[in-house]
Amino acid sequence: MKKTKLTMMTIIAGAASLGLLAACGGDDNGNGGNEGSGDGEQITLDIFQGKVEFRDQFLEMAAQYEEENPNVQIEFGAVGGGSDYFTSLRSRFSSGDEPDVFSLAGPSELADYQDYAEDVTDLEATDTALEGTLDGITVDDTVYGIPFNQEGYGFIYNKQVFEEAGINPDEILSYEDLEEAVQTLDSQKEELGIEGVFALPGSEAWVMGNHLANVYLAPEFNNDVMEAYESDTVEFERGDEMQRMLDLQNEYSIQPVLNMDYSQQVEQYFSLGDAAMIQQGDWIHPTLEQMDPEFAEENVGILPIPLEGEEGKLPVGVPNYWVINSNADDEVIEAAKDFFDWMYASEEGIEVVQEQLNFIPAHENFDPESINSPLSRDIYEYSLEENTIGWVFLGYPTAWGDDFGAHVQEYLGGERDWEDVLEEGTQEWESSR
Amino acid sequence: MRNKDLTFWLFLAPVILALGAVVVIPLLAGFFYSFTDWNGLTFNNFLGLEHYLRLLDDGRFLSSLWFTIQFSVVTVVLLNVFGLGLALLVTQKLKSSNLLRTVFFMPNLIGGLILGFIWQFIFIGVFSDLGELLGIAGLDGWLTTGTTGFWGLVILTTWQLAGYIMIIYIAYLQSIPEELLEAAKVDGASPFQRFRNVTFPLVAPAFTISMFLTLSTSFKIYDQNLALTDGGPFNSTEMVAMNIVYTAFSSNEMAYGQAKAIIFFVFVAIIAVSQVYYNKKKEVEM
């Protein structure tokens, strides 16, 4: 009796460890299945990207494509915003479970993955891409990615408040115009029912380090992200102008700024009408729409951040690129290319993208009128008229923007003076290049 | 005792495999990678001690280490004081003691991230409204300076973990034989003397455990830090764990982050082990 019990236990324990081993090995099988069966009857396209907010729309779009191309099956994986995505992408590559298509943000991310990136120079989807949108993903005239979409930012303002204060936003071009408008708004705070003119989210280093700084650094790098990426130093030629703008935002912002975050800025202050304008981009539209659809549709406009000599221009750039994994099987690569040509350069594809996604397109042939969000519509117009400032911050040294943003926080907190902030910024740039 | 036969190893196999796969192998691999220029995908060069030498000059890492040490000292003291205090409170013959135990333990069941966001709202929203109402300027602008960020984290952590430490103390307090306290009482010891000379030495093993737990947890805190301050303002409340994550995943210096992690591991191990050793020596056997 005792013997059988022991044997039983041995078997169970053995089975348990085997099970564990099998679980460890399971990944390989899954991966093998992904590559397709080889004879071209069914191709699985494994796409991995960092915009969770668009996941449902992408799935819908993929379903439509699968209907027309029954031999292609598309799997959309998505991981939530920013650094999380990049970490998962890295672990997928180092574990050997490489996606067939993935998204990258710009030259510094491309540098890590260039060995894995397929040349897409000859695709229709890169051919019809708008002027300048390919700069960040081109190395030695070879294009390695297809722009997702465009994004733009500036001062997003509350139209009703501006109207009541008697301010015409179209007339705000220079810094002086803006300052005057801000003072007008500030003097009528009570009547307008606002708590402050601005809401400056001091706890978000990227708002200052990436976005605000970008406006004043772009002229230095000729609006070219690659020039920023290749530069050994940063001079801050427009440092004084940046300080002036930061001070203006800080002085007339709802206080305290240093613990204000993005959601307070957008949801609590702007969408409820407590702040007259905020420095943000078109990506706030879905949030505004959730809070109050009518407000998001009727009441929101965008102003450029004034820059001397470049008045009336909006910083517009490509936040993400699709990159095809050159390690994938040939037919998978072909399928991926066909898919992107369909998505960005065919009539049905464009129609679907326009319907599904509130994108600001990075490609020609899109109809501005059909874009849902008024902010995106405005920004697409700026981009078609080429009234844009480049997004050089994607060419900053890795994490430099966050570090610089932290120094700007020190300035706002009175721990450092402006000269010091700039000096520190230059030093950190140089040491990481 | 026959314990080294096939069955023994077979039963151990799942645990050893699991532990090996997720703890031992990554630890060794990480140790190795910290000497190379590994970027998360490949490595090309063997750099020797370069990363470790660079650490000594990394002001941001050192200041996060110093912040973590300060934070740990304060939270370890507060956690044990509050843990023991609460335990003493709920072991009194109170009608509500069961309810109180549940209530005090509750914060521990909420995840650190959620607590972080809840307290962020309290510090920023509620505190400033209260400050305005009561006219206390000190309640305004919490989390906008390093100091308020520090105390915010201390309050959050203490609030979350005190209930857990309380449970450990309760277990030891309840195991103290009633007759010892009674004998002391008969001998004319005051309540304070009874606590100081009878109860306190007998809960010393609980100190060892609680100190170890609080020390190692407060050193390794990440999610509370992330949710409450995210290192801000200007990285003044960035703890070591966050600094490591930042180095590895935002600056993309995987090997350098790995070197920091190794140093951090050694540091925490030394402190924790020596603390256990020291406390063990002071315990009394019953």
Short mmCIF file of C-alpha atoms in Angstrom, two decimals, chain A residues 2 6 9-14 16-18 20-21 24 83 86-87 89-91 93-94 108-109 112-113 116 203-204 256-261 264 398-400 402-403 406-407 409-411 413 415, chain B residues 2 5-7 10-19 21 38-42 60 117 120 123-125 128 140-146 229-235 246 248-252 254:
data_model
loop_
_atom_site.label_atom_id
_atom_site.label_comp_id
_atom_site.label_asym_id
_atom_site.label_seq_id
_atom_site.Cartn_x
_atom_site.Cartn_y
_atom_site.Cartn_z
CA LYS A 2 2.72 2.37 0.97
CA LEU A 6 4.80 6.58 -3.23
CA MET A 9 3.20 10.71 -5.80
CA THR A 10 6.28 10.23 -7.91
CA ILE A 11 4.17 10.22 -11.02
CA ILE A 12 2.31 13.34 -10.01
CA ALA A 13 5.46 15.21 -9.16
CA GLY A 14 7.07 14.08 -12.38
CA ALA A 16 4.09 18.57 -12.67
CA SER A 17 7.71 19.26 -13.60
CA LEU A 18 7.14 18.03 -17.11
CA LEU A 20 6.37 23.25 -16.33
CA LEU A 21 8.98 22.37 -18.90
CA CYS A 24 8.49 26.99 -21.02
CA SER A 83 7.97 53.43 -22.63
CA PHE A 86 9.25 49.98 -26.22
CA THR A 87 10.08 47.65 -23.34
CA LEU A 89 9.04 45.32 -28.09
CA ARG A 90 12.57 44.85 -26.81
CA SER A 91 11.64 41.76 -24.84
CA PHE A 93 12.90 40.71 -29.94
CA SER A 94 15.30 39.37 -27.34
CA SER A 108 16.96 57.21 -32.12
CA GLU A 109 14.63 54.25 -31.90
CA ASP A 112 18.50 50.30 -32.36
CA TYR A 113 16.36 48.44 -34.86
CA TYR A 116 15.61 44.56 -38.47
CA SER A 203 4.58 67.83 -13.24
CA GLU A 204 4.70 66.62 -16.84
CA PRO A 256 0.35 75.52 -8.07
CA VAL A 257 1.81 74.35 -11.35
CA LEU A 258 4.37 71.88 -10.09
CA ASN A 259 1.89 69.23 -9.01
CA MET A 260 -0.48 69.70 -11.93
CA ASP A 261 -0.53 66.74 -14.28
CA GLN A 264 -5.84 67.82 -14.32
CA THR A 398 17.41 59.51 -25.56
CA ALA A 399 15.63 60.79 -22.45
CA TRP A 400 17.18 64.24 -22.83
CA ASP A 402 12.67 64.41 -19.75
CA ASP A 403 15.87 65.47 -18.06
CA ALA A 406 13.11 68.24 -14.91
CA HIS A 407 15.51 71.20 -14.97
CA GLN A 409 10.74 72.18 -13.16
CA GLU A 410 13.64 73.24 -10.96
CA TYR A 411 13.41 76.68 -12.55
CA GLY A 413 10.29 75.74 -8.32
CA GLU A 415 15.73 76.00 -7.33
CA ARG B 2 15.58 9.50 4.47
CA ASP B 5 15.75 9.83 -2.54
CA LEU B 6 14.22 10.24 -5.97
CA THR B 7 10.83 11.30 -4.64
CA LEU B 10 11.00 14.97 -7.94
CA PHE B 11 8.83 16.92 -5.57
CA LEU B 12 11.37 19.67 -5.43
CA ALA B 13 11.84 19.76 -9.19
CA PRO B 14 8.93 22.07 -10.07
CA VAL B 15 10.03 24.63 -7.50
CA ILE B 16 13.69 24.42 -8.41
CA LEU B 17 12.87 24.74 -12.11
CA ALA B 18 10.56 27.67 -11.54
CA LEU B 19 12.94 29.43 -9.19
CA ALA B 21 14.04 30.06 -14.55
CA TRP B 38 24.29 45.03 -23.59
CA ASN B 39 21.39 47.08 -25.00
CA GLY B 40 18.64 44.58 -24.35
CA LEU B 41 19.08 42.86 -27.68
CA THR B 42 22.77 42.24 -28.24
CA ARG B 60 21.18 61.45 -9.91
CA PHE B 117 -3.45 58.06 -7.16
CA GLN B 120 -2.27 62.22 -4.89
CA PHE B 123 -2.54 65.76 -1.09
CA ILE B 124 -3.25 68.01 -4.02
CA GLY B 125 -7.01 68.51 -3.90
CA SER B 128 -5.28 72.62 -0.49
CA ASP B 140 -1.13 74.22 0.11
CA GLY B 141 1.07 73.09 -2.74
CA TRP B 142 1.80 69.59 -1.54
CA LEU B 143 3.98 67.50 -3.82
CA THR B 144 5.38 70.65 -5.44
CA THR B 145 8.57 70.48 -3.42
CA GLY B 146 10.96 67.67 -2.58
CA THR B 229 5.01 61.67 -7.49
CA ASP B 230 6.56 59.88 -10.46
CA GLY B 231 9.89 61.11 -9.13
CA GLY B 232 8.81 64.72 -9.45
CA PRO B 233 9.17 67.57 -8.96
CA PHE B 234 12.51 67.67 -10.78
CA ASN B 235 13.41 64.07 -9.86
CA TYR B 246 14.40 54.94 -15.85
CA ALA B 248 17.14 50.82 -18.32
CA PHE B 249 13.93 51.61 -20.13
CA SER B 250 13.84 55.35 -20.77
CA SER B 251 17.49 56.09 -21.34
CA ASN B 252 17.83 52.66 -22.95
CA MET B 254 20.13 48.35 -20.16
#
